[in-house]
């Protein structure tokens, strides 16, 4: 359960830890955690909060495993996840959203694995993590770092929860016998079935997106493919953010592949996941179910109310920008011009 963050536990960052951070000139911190259980949600958000407090100028990137729609490991998952999101909104810069059910679906449908293990799921996640950070480690024609990624992907500070994907999708130990082309990589990367969280991008609109390619390829061809995607699927992109798909090209491909690509999208459809968790939270919280386990550890009901409110606000913000059009601002300006001046 999520006691760790709110209880009386202290989490000192020692002088040795500080020296390690400075010695390695760390410009960002990555945290991998789950939001359903107690350690990843409670201890994970406590760690994020303390690092943010000590190193406010470091980029905070999380790979967060959210509760799945149908498979539940813990009955109090909605509480833990909601309390965690409350902290991630405030203390994280970029959250890559994952869930096990979506990863299992990729293993079954795309990779044709009959009995996927956690090792197979971790293989998919590790490929995505490596793709997101490859430009920090290898040279490229058009490189990017995590700060540049954030600048291009986050139009509004609170909306920093991203869906991710990877191409080509291969199972552990398999060989890619046929080299894919850039158009084939692009098609697979944007495919809704290959997103690693339980949200369908076709149910929302992309505010922004980023494609990180690896291998020997033409930047001109990459740019053409990104323009082609936007032109063919214009209804899935907000029109009031022009040129909202960014790309980078790293020269070094992953081991065993000639080229690959990683997708990071800021889509309003991510609200589906928040809405689902929020509904489950409300159903239990209304009846105060399981609440005594948390209040007995020193938590207050007000903390739950605030977390619920923050989650609902987040859903409303995503919906607001999904419905927004380029004409909204023009209409508002026109109405302002129509208002009579004071004293007339």
Short mmCIF file of C-alpha atoms in Angstrom, two decimals:
data_model
loop_
_atom_site.label_atom_id
_atom_site.label_comp_id
_atom_site.label_asym_id
_atom_site.label_seq_id
_atom_site.Cartn_x
_atom_site.Cartn_y
_atom_site.Cartn_z
CA UNK A 1 0.00 0.00 0.00
CA UNK A 2 0.99 3.60 -0.43
CA UNK A 3 1.95 4.30 3.21
CA UNK A 4 5.63 4.87 2.57
CA UNK A 5 5.22 8.28 1.00
CA UNK A 6 2.88 9.74 3.59
CA UNK A 7 4.07 8.03 6.76
CA UNK A 8 6.75 9.07 9.23
CA UNK A 9 9.54 7.36 7.30
CA UNK A 10 12.56 9.48 6.47
CA UNK A 11 14.55 9.00 3.30
CA UNK A 12 17.85 10.88 3.73
CA UNK A 13 19.97 11.55 0.67
CA UNK A 14 23.45 11.11 2.09
CA UNK A 15 26.59 13.03 1.28
CA UNK A 16 27.90 9.97 -0.60
CA UNK A 17 24.81 10.02 -2.80
CA UNK A 18 25.33 13.71 -3.53
CA UNK A 19 28.97 13.10 -4.45
CA UNK A 20 27.95 10.31 -6.82
CA UNK A 21 25.46 12.57 -8.61
CA UNK A 22 28.01 15.34 -9.05
CA UNK A 23 30.80 12.95 -10.05
CA UNK A 24 28.76 11.58 -12.93
CA UNK A 25 27.42 15.01 -13.95
CA UNK A 26 23.93 13.54 -14.03
CA UNK A 27 21.57 15.58 -16.19
CA UNK A 28 18.56 13.32 -15.69
CA UNK A 29 17.21 10.58 -13.44
CA UNK A 30 15.21 7.55 -14.57
CA UNK A 31 12.88 5.70 -12.21
CA UNK A 32 11.18 2.41 -13.10
CA UNK A 33 8.27 1.52 -10.86
CA UNK A 34 4.78 0.08 -10.68
CA UNK A 35 1.83 2.08 -9.40
CA UNK A 36 -0.37 -0.81 -8.31
CA UNK A 37 1.60 -2.20 -5.39
CA UNK A 38 2.92 -0.50 -2.29
CA UNK A 39 6.66 -0.34 -2.95
CA UNK A 40 6.56 1.14 -6.45
CA UNK A 41 3.77 3.58 -5.67
CA UNK A 42 4.67 4.66 -2.13
CA UNK A 43 8.43 4.22 -2.02
CA UNK A 44 8.74 5.13 -5.71
CA UNK A 45 7.02 8.50 -5.42
CA UNK A 46 8.88 9.23 -2.17
CA UNK A 47 12.18 8.64 -3.96
CA UNK A 48 11.09 10.86 -6.87
CA UNK A 49 10.00 13.60 -4.46
CA UNK A 50 13.28 13.53 -2.52
CA UNK A 51 15.44 13.57 -5.65
CA UNK A 52 13.39 16.46 -7.04
CA UNK A 53 13.87 18.30 -3.75
CA UNK A 54 17.66 17.79 -3.75
CA UNK A 55 18.23 18.17 -7.50
CA UNK A 56 15.47 20.39 -8.91
CA UNK A 57 17.36 21.07 -12.15
CA UNK A 58 17.64 17.37 -13.14
CA UNK A 59 15.15 15.96 -15.62
CA UNK A 60 12.96 13.36 -13.90
CA UNK A 61 11.91 10.56 -16.27
CA UNK A 62 9.75 7.65 -15.11
CA UNK A 63 8.73 4.38 -16.70
CA UNK A 64 5.51 3.76 -14.78
CA UNK A 65 3.55 0.50 -14.95
CA UNK A 66 -0.13 1.38 -14.42
CA UNK A 67 -2.85 -1.07 -13.30
CA UNK A 68 -4.25 -3.12 -16.17
CA UNK A 69 -7.92 -2.86 -17.23
CA UNK A 70 -8.85 -6.50 -16.57
CA UNK A 71 -5.99 -8.07 -14.62
CA UNK A 72 -5.57 -6.96 -11.01
CA UNK A 73 -2.86 -8.07 -8.60
CA UNK A 74 -4.00 -5.99 -5.61
CA UNK A 75 -7.50 -4.93 -4.58
CA UNK A 76 -6.27 -1.48 -3.51
CA UNK A 77 -4.60 -0.72 -6.87
CA UNK A 78 -6.95 2.23 -7.58
CA UNK A 79 -5.94 3.90 -4.29
CA UNK A 80 -2.23 3.35 -4.87
CA UNK A 81 -2.32 4.48 -8.49
CA UNK A 82 -4.36 7.62 -7.78
CA UNK A 83 -2.13 8.67 -4.89
CA UNK A 84 0.91 8.06 -7.12
CA UNK A 85 -0.40 10.05 -10.09
CA UNK A 86 -1.05 12.91 -7.66
CA UNK A 87 2.72 12.96 -7.01
CA UNK A 88 3.84 12.28 -10.59
CA UNK A 89 1.89 15.29 -11.84
CA UNK A 90 3.86 17.52 -9.49
CA UNK A 91 7.33 15.94 -9.31
CA UNK A 92 8.03 14.14 -12.61
CA UNK A 93 8.93 15.80 -15.91
CA UNK A 94 8.21 12.92 -18.29
CA UNK A 95 6.19 9.75 -17.57
CA UNK A 96 6.31 6.84 -20.00
CA UNK A 97 3.09 4.93 -19.36
CA UNK A 98 3.11 1.12 -19.53
CA UNK A 99 0.81 -1.65 -18.44
CA UNK A 100 1.24 -5.40 -18.35
CA UNK A 101 -1.97 -6.25 -20.17
CA UNK A 102 -1.01 -4.19 -23.22
CA UNK A 103 2.43 -5.83 -23.18
CA UNK A 104 0.84 -9.29 -22.95
CA UNK A 105 -1.39 -8.42 -25.93
CA UNK A 106 1.69 -7.48 -27.98
CA UNK A 107 3.31 -10.80 -27.04
CA UNK A 108 0.20 -12.78 -28.01
CA UNK A 109 -0.95 -10.92 -31.14
CA UNK A 110 2.22 -9.54 -32.68
CA UNK A 111 5.00 -11.82 -31.43
CA UNK A 112 2.80 -14.97 -31.45
CA UNK A 113 4.09 -16.14 -28.07
CA UNK A 114 1.79 -18.71 -26.45
CA UNK A 115 3.06 -18.35 -22.86
CA UNK A 116 4.87 -15.02 -22.50
CA UNK A 117 6.87 -14.55 -19.32
CA UNK A 118 7.82 -11.42 -17.40
CA UNK A 119 11.17 -11.74 -19.18
CA UNK A 120 9.39 -11.26 -22.50
CA UNK A 121 7.57 -8.21 -21.15
CA UNK A 122 10.81 -6.77 -19.79
CA UNK A 123 12.43 -7.33 -23.19
CA UNK A 124 9.83 -5.00 -24.77
CA UNK A 125 10.24 -2.38 -22.05
CA UNK A 126 14.05 -2.48 -22.20
CA UNK A 127 13.99 -1.98 -25.99
CA UNK A 128 11.81 1.10 -25.50
CA UNK A 129 13.96 2.46 -22.67
CA UNK A 130 17.09 2.00 -24.76
CA UNK A 131 15.45 3.77 -27.71
CA UNK A 132 14.36 6.77 -25.65
CA UNK A 133 17.87 7.31 -24.29
CA UNK A 134 20.00 6.17 -27.26
CA UNK A 135 20.88 9.72 -28.31
CA UNK A 136 22.50 10.27 -24.91
CA UNK A 137 24.89 7.38 -25.54
CA UNK A 138 25.56 7.26 -29.28
CA UNK A 139 26.33 9.74 -32.08
CA UNK A 140 23.71 10.61 -34.67
CA UNK A 141 22.83 12.82 -37.62
CA UNK A 142 19.96 14.42 -35.74
CA UNK A 143 20.43 13.85 -32.03
CA UNK A 144 18.19 14.72 -29.11
CA UNK A 145 18.31 14.52 -25.32
CA UNK A 146 15.64 14.18 -22.63
CA UNK A 147 15.32 17.93 -22.12
CA UNK A 148 14.83 18.54 -25.83
CA UNK A 149 12.32 15.68 -25.87
CA UNK A 150 10.37 17.36 -23.06
CA UNK A 151 10.43 20.76 -24.79
CA UNK A 152 8.95 19.23 -27.95
CA UNK A 153 6.41 16.93 -26.26
CA UNK A 154 4.94 18.96 -23.38
CA UNK A 155 2.76 21.91 -24.46
CA UNK A 156 1.26 22.21 -20.94
CA UNK A 157 3.22 21.32 -17.76
CA UNK A 158 0.74 18.85 -16.26
CA UNK A 159 0.24 16.90 -19.48
CA UNK A 160 3.47 14.92 -19.43
CA UNK A 161 2.14 11.34 -19.58
CA UNK A 162 3.18 9.58 -22.80
CA UNK A 163 2.28 6.38 -24.60
CA UNK A 164 5.25 4.54 -26.07
CA UNK A 165 5.93 2.01 -28.81
CA UNK A 166 8.82 0.26 -30.52
CA UNK A 167 9.54 -1.20 -33.96
CA UNK A 168 10.39 -3.75 -35.16
CA UNK A 169 8.79 -5.87 -32.46
CA UNK A 170 10.77 -9.09 -32.03
CA UNK A 171 10.71 -11.75 -29.33
CA UNK A 172 13.72 -12.56 -27.16
CA UNK A 173 16.42 -14.49 -28.99
CA UNK A 174 14.75 -14.19 -32.39
CA UNK A 175 16.61 -12.91 -35.44
CA UNK A 176 15.28 -10.26 -37.78
CA UNK A 177 15.83 -12.05 -41.06
CA UNK A 178 14.45 -9.30 -43.28
CA UNK A 179 15.64 -5.73 -42.86
CA UNK A 180 12.69 -3.36 -42.58
CA UNK A 181 12.47 -0.13 -44.54
CA UNK A 182 11.81 3.29 -43.00
CA UNK A 183 8.15 3.27 -44.22
CA UNK A 184 7.61 -0.18 -42.66
CA UNK A 185 9.16 0.93 -39.39
CA UNK A 186 6.95 4.01 -39.39
CA UNK A 187 3.79 2.01 -40.06
CA UNK A 188 4.51 -0.45 -37.25
CA UNK A 189 5.60 2.27 -34.83
CA UNK A 190 2.33 4.23 -35.19
CA UNK A 191 0.10 1.13 -35.11
CA UNK A 192 -2.42 1.41 -32.25
CA UNK A 193 -2.09 -2.34 -31.51
CA UNK A 194 1.57 -1.90 -30.63
CA UNK A 195 1.16 0.80 -27.97
CA UNK A 196 2.43 -0.39 -24.61
CA UNK A 197 -0.43 0.98 -22.49
CA UNK A 198 -4.17 0.33 -22.43
CA UNK A 199 -5.26 3.46 -24.30
CA UNK A 200 -6.24 3.61 -27.97
CA UNK A 201 -4.76 6.67 -29.73
CA UNK A 202 -7.63 6.51 -32.24
CA UNK A 203 -9.98 7.62 -29.43
CA UNK A 204 -8.13 10.90 -28.95
CA UNK A 205 -5.81 13.32 -30.71
CA UNK A 206 -2.07 13.74 -30.60
CA UNK A 207 -0.94 16.99 -29.04
CA UNK A 208 2.65 16.12 -29.91
CA UNK A 209 4.74 13.07 -30.80
CA UNK A 210 8.36 12.11 -31.26
CA UNK A 211 9.97 9.36 -33.35
CA UNK A 212 13.50 8.22 -32.56
CA UNK A 213 15.11 6.23 -35.37
CA UNK A 214 18.28 4.15 -35.05
CA UNK A 215 20.52 2.89 -37.85
CA UNK A 216 21.86 4.04 -41.19
CA UNK A 217 19.09 5.94 -42.95
CA UNK A 218 18.36 9.20 -44.70
CA UNK A 219 17.04 12.04 -42.55
CA UNK A 220 15.19 13.22 -45.65
CA UNK A 221 13.29 9.92 -45.84
CA UNK A 222 12.49 10.10 -42.12
CA UNK A 223 11.11 13.64 -42.49
CA UNK A 224 9.03 12.60 -45.50
CA UNK A 225 7.51 9.69 -43.58
CA UNK A 226 6.60 11.90 -40.62
CA UNK A 227 4.93 14.44 -42.92
CA UNK A 228 3.14 11.59 -44.69
CA UNK A 229 1.77 10.25 -41.38
CA UNK A 230 0.40 13.66 -40.42
CA UNK A 231 -1.15 14.31 -43.84
CA UNK A 232 -2.88 10.92 -43.99
CA UNK A 233 -4.11 11.05 -40.39
CA UNK A 234 -4.67 14.77 -39.88
CA UNK A 235 -7.85 14.20 -37.84
CA UNK A 236 -5.76 12.47 -35.15
CA UNK A 237 -3.55 15.54 -34.62
CA UNK A 238 -4.58 18.84 -33.07
CA UNK A 239 -4.41 21.51 -35.75
CA UNK A 240 -3.47 24.32 -33.38
CA UNK A 241 0.07 22.98 -32.78
CA UNK A 242 1.83 23.06 -36.17
CA UNK A 243 4.72 20.69 -36.90
CA UNK A 244 3.95 18.69 -33.79
CA UNK A 245 5.82 15.51 -34.75
CA UNK A 246 9.56 15.63 -34.10
CA UNK A 247 12.14 13.07 -35.14
CA UNK A 248 15.73 12.19 -34.30
CA UNK A 249 18.20 9.84 -35.97
CA UNK A 250 20.88 7.94 -34.05
CA UNK A 251 23.50 6.21 -36.20
CA UNK A 252 23.94 3.11 -34.00
CA UNK A 253 21.16 0.47 -34.27
CA UNK A 254 20.21 -1.93 -31.45
CA UNK A 255 22.16 -5.17 -31.26
CA UNK A 256 20.89 -7.68 -33.82
CA UNK A 257 18.96 -5.14 -35.90
CA UNK A 258 19.94 -3.00 -38.87
CA UNK A 259 17.49 -0.26 -37.93
CA UNK A 260 14.78 0.41 -35.35
CA UNK A 261 12.50 3.17 -34.10
CA UNK A 262 10.96 4.23 -30.80
CA UNK A 263 7.71 6.15 -30.54
CA UNK A 264 6.71 8.57 -27.77
CA UNK A 265 3.29 10.22 -28.11
CA UNK A 266 1.45 12.79 -26.03
CA UNK A 267 -2.12 11.80 -26.85
CA UNK A 268 -5.33 12.96 -25.20
CA UNK A 269 -6.52 9.33 -25.33
CA UNK A 270 -4.32 8.62 -22.30
CA UNK A 271 -7.25 10.01 -20.31
CA UNK A 272 -9.00 6.65 -20.88
CA UNK A 273 -6.58 5.07 -18.45
CA UNK A 274 -6.85 7.85 -15.86
CA UNK A 275 -10.64 7.81 -16.16
CA UNK A 276 -10.78 4.05 -15.58
CA UNK A 277 -8.58 4.23 -12.47
CA UNK A 278 -10.54 7.24 -11.19
CA UNK A 279 -13.88 5.43 -11.51
CA UNK A 280 -12.52 2.44 -9.60
CA UNK A 281 -11.10 4.77 -6.94
CA UNK A 282 -14.41 6.61 -6.53
CA UNK A 283 -16.40 3.36 -6.24
CA UNK A 284 -14.30 2.24 -3.27
CA UNK A 285 -13.66 5.63 -1.66
CA UNK A 286 -17.37 6.49 -1.60
CA UNK A 287 -17.89 3.53 0.73
CA UNK A 288 -14.58 4.05 2.57
CA UNK A 289 -13.59 0.49 1.61
CA UNK A 290 -10.09 -0.54 2.76
CA UNK A 291 -9.47 3.02 3.93
CA UNK A 292 -8.65 1.93 7.49
CA UNK A 293 -5.40 0.36 6.27
CA UNK A 294 -4.21 3.80 5.19
CA UNK A 295 -5.64 5.96 7.98
CA UNK A 296 -4.22 3.49 10.50
CA UNK A 297 -0.75 4.38 9.19
CA UNK A 298 -1.31 8.10 9.75
CA UNK A 299 -2.88 9.18 6.47
CA UNK A 300 -5.86 11.52 6.32
CA UNK A 301 -8.97 11.22 4.16
CA UNK A 302 -8.25 14.70 2.81
CA UNK A 303 -5.16 13.32 1.05
CA UNK A 304 -7.39 10.90 -0.83
CA UNK A 305 -9.84 13.67 -1.72
CA UNK A 306 -7.04 15.87 -3.05
CA UNK A 307 -5.57 13.02 -5.10
CA UNK A 308 -8.99 12.21 -6.56
CA UNK A 309 -9.55 15.86 -7.44
CA UNK A 310 -6.14 16.11 -9.10
CA UNK A 311 -6.84 13.00 -11.20
CA UNK A 312 -10.24 14.35 -12.29
CA UNK A 313 -8.67 17.70 -13.19
CA UNK A 314 -6.09 15.88 -15.30
CA UNK A 315 -8.82 14.02 -17.21
CA UNK A 316 -10.71 17.30 -17.75
CA UNK A 317 -7.58 19.02 -19.08
CA UNK A 318 -6.92 16.26 -21.61
CA UNK A 319 -10.57 16.41 -22.72
CA UNK A 320 -10.45 20.20 -22.98
CA UNK A 321 -7.47 20.11 -25.34
CA UNK A 322 -8.92 17.20 -27.30
CA UNK A 323 -12.03 19.28 -28.03
CA UNK A 324 -10.15 22.54 -28.67
CA UNK A 325 -9.94 23.88 -32.21
CA UNK A 326 -7.84 26.53 -33.89
CA UNK A 327 -10.97 28.71 -34.16
CA UNK A 328 -11.49 28.89 -30.38
CA UNK A 329 -8.92 31.65 -29.86
CA UNK A 330 -10.20 33.62 -32.84
CA UNK A 331 -13.76 33.51 -31.49
CA UNK A 332 -12.57 34.63 -28.04
CA UNK A 333 -10.66 37.55 -29.57
CA UNK A 334 -13.70 38.52 -31.64
CA UNK A 335 -15.92 38.51 -28.53
CA UNK A 336 -13.40 40.75 -26.72
CA UNK A 337 -13.51 43.23 -29.58
CA UNK A 338 -17.31 43.29 -29.48
CA UNK A 339 -17.44 44.25 -25.77
CA UNK A 340 -18.13 48.01 -25.32
CA UNK A 341 -15.50 50.10 -23.59
CA UNK A 342 -16.14 51.27 -20.00
CA UNK A 343 -18.10 54.52 -19.74
CA UNK A 344 -19.69 54.30 -23.18
#
